[in-house]
Coordinates of C-alpha atoms in Angstrom, one line a residue:
X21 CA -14.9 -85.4 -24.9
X22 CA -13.2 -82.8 -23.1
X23 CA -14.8 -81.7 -19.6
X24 CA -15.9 -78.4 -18.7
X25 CA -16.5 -77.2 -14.9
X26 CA -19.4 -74.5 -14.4
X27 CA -19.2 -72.6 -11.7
X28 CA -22.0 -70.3 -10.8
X29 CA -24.4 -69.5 -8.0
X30 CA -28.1 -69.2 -10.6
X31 CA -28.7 -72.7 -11.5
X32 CA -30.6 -70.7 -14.7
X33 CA -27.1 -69.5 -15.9
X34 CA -25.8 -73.1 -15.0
X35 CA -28.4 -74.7 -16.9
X36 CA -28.2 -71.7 -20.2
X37 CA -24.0 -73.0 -20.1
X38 CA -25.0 -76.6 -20.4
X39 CA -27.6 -76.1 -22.8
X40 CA -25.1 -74.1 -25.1
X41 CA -22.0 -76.1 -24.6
X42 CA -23.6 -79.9 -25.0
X43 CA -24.0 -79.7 -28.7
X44 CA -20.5 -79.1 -29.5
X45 CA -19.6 -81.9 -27.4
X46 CA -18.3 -81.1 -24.1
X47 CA -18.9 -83.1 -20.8
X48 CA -20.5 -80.0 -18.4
X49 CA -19.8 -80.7 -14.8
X50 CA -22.0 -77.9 -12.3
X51 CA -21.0 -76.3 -9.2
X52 CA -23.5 -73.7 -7.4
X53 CA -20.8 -72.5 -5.4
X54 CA -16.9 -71.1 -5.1
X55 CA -16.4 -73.8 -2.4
X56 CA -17.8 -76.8 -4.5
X57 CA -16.5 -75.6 -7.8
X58 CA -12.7 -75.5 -5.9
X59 CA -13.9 -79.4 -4.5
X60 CA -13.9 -79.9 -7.8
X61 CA -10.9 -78.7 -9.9
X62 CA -9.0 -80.8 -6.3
X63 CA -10.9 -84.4 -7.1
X64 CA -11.8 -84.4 -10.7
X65 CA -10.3 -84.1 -14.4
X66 CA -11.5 -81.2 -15.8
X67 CA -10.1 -79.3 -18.6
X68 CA -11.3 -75.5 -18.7
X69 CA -13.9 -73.7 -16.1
X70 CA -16.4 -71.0 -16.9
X71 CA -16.3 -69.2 -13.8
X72 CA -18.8 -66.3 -12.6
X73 CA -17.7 -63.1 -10.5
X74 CA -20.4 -62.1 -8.5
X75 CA -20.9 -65.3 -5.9
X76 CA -22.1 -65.0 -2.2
X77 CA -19.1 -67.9 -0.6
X78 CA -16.6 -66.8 -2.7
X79 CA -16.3 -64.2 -5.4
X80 CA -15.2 -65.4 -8.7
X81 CA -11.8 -63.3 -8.1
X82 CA -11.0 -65.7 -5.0
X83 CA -12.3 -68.5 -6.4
X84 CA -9.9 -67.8 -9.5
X85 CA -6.8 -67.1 -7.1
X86 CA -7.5 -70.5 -5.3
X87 CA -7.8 -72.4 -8.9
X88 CA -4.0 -71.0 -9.5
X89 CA -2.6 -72.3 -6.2
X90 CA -3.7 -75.8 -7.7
X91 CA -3.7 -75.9 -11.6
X92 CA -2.9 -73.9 -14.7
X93 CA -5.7 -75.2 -15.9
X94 CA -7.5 -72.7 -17.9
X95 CA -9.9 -70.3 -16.3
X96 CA -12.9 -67.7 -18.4
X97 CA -14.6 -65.8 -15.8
X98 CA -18.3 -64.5 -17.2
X99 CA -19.9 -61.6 -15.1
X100 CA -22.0 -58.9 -16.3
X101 CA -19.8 -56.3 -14.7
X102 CA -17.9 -53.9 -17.7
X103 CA -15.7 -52.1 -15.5
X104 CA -12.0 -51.9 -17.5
X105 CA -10.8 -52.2 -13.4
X106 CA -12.9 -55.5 -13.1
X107 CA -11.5 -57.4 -16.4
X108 CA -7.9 -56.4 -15.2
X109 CA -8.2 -57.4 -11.8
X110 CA -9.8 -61.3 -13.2
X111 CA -6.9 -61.2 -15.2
X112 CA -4.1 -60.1 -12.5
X113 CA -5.8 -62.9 -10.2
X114 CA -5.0 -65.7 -13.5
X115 CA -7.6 -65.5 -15.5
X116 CA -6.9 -66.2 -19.3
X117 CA -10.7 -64.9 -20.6
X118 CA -13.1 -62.6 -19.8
X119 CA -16.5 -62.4 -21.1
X120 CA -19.4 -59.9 -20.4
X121 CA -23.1 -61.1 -19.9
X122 CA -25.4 -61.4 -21.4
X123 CA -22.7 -63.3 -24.3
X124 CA -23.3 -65.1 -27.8
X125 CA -23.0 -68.2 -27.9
X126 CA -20.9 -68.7 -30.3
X127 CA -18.9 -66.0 -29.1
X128 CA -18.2 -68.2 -25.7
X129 CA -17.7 -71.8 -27.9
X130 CA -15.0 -69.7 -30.1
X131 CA -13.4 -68.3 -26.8
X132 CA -13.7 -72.0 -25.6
X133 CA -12.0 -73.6 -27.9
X134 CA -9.4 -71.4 -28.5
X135 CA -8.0 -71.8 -25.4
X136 CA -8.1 -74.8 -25.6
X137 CA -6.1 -75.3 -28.8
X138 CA -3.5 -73.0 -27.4
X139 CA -3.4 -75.7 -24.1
X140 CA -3.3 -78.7 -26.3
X141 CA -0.5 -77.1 -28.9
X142 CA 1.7 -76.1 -25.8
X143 CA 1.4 -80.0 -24.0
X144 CA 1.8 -81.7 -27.2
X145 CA 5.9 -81.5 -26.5
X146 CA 6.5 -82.7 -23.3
X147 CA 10.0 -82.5 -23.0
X148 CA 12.4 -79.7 -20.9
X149 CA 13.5 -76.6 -23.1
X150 CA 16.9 -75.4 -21.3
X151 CA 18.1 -71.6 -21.8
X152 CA 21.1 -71.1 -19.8
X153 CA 20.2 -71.2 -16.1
X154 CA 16.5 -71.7 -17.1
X155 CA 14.6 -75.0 -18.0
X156 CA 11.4 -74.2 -19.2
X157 CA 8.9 -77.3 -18.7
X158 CA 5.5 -77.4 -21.3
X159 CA 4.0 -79.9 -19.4
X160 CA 3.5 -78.1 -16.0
X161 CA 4.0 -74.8 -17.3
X162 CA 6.4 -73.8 -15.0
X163 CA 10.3 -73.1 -15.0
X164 CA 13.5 -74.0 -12.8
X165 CA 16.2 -71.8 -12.2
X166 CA 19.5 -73.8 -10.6
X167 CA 16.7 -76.5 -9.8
X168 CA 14.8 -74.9 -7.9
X169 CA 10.9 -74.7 -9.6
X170 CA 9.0 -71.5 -9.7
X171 CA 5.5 -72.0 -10.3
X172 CA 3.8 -69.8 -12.8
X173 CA 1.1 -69.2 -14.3
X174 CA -0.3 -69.4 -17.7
X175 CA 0.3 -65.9 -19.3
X176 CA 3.5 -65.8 -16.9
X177 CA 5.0 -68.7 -18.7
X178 CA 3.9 -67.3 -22.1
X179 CA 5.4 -63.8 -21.4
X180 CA 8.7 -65.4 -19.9
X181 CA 9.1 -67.8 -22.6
X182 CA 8.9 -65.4 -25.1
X183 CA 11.5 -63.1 -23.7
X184 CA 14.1 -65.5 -22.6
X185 CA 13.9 -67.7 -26.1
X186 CA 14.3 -64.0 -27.5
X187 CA 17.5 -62.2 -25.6
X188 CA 17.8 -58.4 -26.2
X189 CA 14.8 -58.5 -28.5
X190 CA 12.5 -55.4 -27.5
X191 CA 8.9 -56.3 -26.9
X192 CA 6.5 -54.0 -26.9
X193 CA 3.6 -54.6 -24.8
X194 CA 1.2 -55.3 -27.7
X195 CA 3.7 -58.1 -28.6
X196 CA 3.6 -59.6 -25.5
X197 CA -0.2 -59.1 -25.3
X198 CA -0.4 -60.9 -28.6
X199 CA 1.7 -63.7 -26.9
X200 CA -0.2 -64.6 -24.2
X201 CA -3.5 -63.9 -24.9
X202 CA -4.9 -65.6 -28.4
X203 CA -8.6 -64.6 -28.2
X204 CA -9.6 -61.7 -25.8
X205 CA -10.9 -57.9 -27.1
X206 CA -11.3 -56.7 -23.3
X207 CA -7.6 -56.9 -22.2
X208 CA -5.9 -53.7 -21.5
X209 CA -1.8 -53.6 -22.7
X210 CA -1.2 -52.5 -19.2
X211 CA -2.2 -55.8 -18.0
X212 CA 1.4 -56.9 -19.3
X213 CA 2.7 -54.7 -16.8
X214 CA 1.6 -57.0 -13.8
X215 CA 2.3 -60.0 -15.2
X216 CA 5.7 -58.6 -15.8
X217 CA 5.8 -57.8 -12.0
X218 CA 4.5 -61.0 -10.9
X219 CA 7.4 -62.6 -12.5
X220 CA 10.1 -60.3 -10.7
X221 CA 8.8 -61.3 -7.7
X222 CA 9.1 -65.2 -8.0
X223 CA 12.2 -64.9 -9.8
X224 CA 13.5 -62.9 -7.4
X225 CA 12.5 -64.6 -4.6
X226 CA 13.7 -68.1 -6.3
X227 CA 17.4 -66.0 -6.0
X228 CA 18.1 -64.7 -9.5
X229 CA 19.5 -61.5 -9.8
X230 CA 16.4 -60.7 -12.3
X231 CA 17.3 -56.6 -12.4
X232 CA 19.5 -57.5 -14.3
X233 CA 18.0 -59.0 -17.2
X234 CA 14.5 -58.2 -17.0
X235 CA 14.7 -55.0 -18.1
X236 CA 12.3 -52.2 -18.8
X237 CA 12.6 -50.5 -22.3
X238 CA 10.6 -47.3 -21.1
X239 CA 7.8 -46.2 -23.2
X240 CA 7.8 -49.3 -25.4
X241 CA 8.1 -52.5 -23.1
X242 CA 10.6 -55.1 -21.9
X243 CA 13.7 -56.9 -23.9
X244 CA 15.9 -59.8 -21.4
X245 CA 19.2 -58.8 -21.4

């Protein structure tokens, strides 16, 4: 039975999540708040969060950027807000899903499980990939240049895998998108864009020359050189 944390701040919703998600066999753990929710993801097992925006402690954004800074554990945020500038920024923050209220339910099991197919099919081979400087690591989803780990997260290591295993191969954006992302109709291609510049900046700050081989194919997308 895989676990499932809830994090939202109308014990209704909480109670609609559990209701929806029991059936099909998952163990739902609530939390009414940012602050407990994070308590939780620190002291407990859990395998995917739900995780709602609009919170008074913490906002489901913050909440999301904290979850990072301890797991890649996968995160669906569910908020009734449409915006496009909402859905990117959940994303930028590490978010891997994004569903509107009011949902279908089978909508958010398929979403669900998805995700967690693409976790399960990326841990099943625990061992180090190496790729020149780079050692690519499944199991933590993260990568080591000259020993020295850079953290990333999930659609980081997706993206990065894909170009490095790949050298001078053009991806377009849509490509990438594809990549990273298996089941999610509200991503816009320009979210590639910041993923691409989150990874400069740890790369570069880990000391690799990354101008040089991250590239920019202009009006397409990105190749590694």
């Amino acid at each position: 039975m895989q676990t499932i944390l809830l994090i939202d701040d109308e014990h209704r919703m909480l109670d609609l999540l559990e209701l929806f998600l029991e059936p099909y066999g998952f163990d739902c753990i609530k939390a009414d708040t940012g602050k407990k929710g994070l308590e939780i993801v620190r002291d407990e097992k859990v395998d995917i969060v739900l995780l709602d925006v609009m919170m008074p402690d913490l906002d489901g954004w913050e909440v999301c950027k904290n979850i990072r800074e301890l797991s890649t554990i996968p995160v669906i945020m569910l908020t009734a807000r449409t915006d496009k500038a909402d859905i990117v920024k959940g994303l930028e923050f590490g978010a891997d899903d994004y569903i509107t209220k009011p949902f279908d339910e089978r909508e958010l099991v398929a979403r669900v499980n998805a995700l967690l197919r693409r976790t399960a099919s990326e841990t099943d081979d625990r061992s180090n990939t190496v790729y020149g400087d780079f050692t690519l690591n499944r199991d933590s989803y993260s990568l080591h240049y000259n020993n020295l780990e850079v953290q990333l997260t999930l659609k980081e290591f997706y993206i990065i895998e894909a170009l490095i295993t790949h050298p001078k191969r053009t991806f377009t954006r849509e490509q990438l998108l594809r990549t990273a992302w298996d089941y999610n109709t509200f991503t816009d291609i320009r979210t590639v864009d910041s993923h691409i510049r989150n990874l400069r900046e740890k790369l570069k700050a880990a000391g690799f020359p990354i101008n040089d081989f991250l590239l920019t194919v202009w009006g397409i997308g990105y190749k590694w050189n």
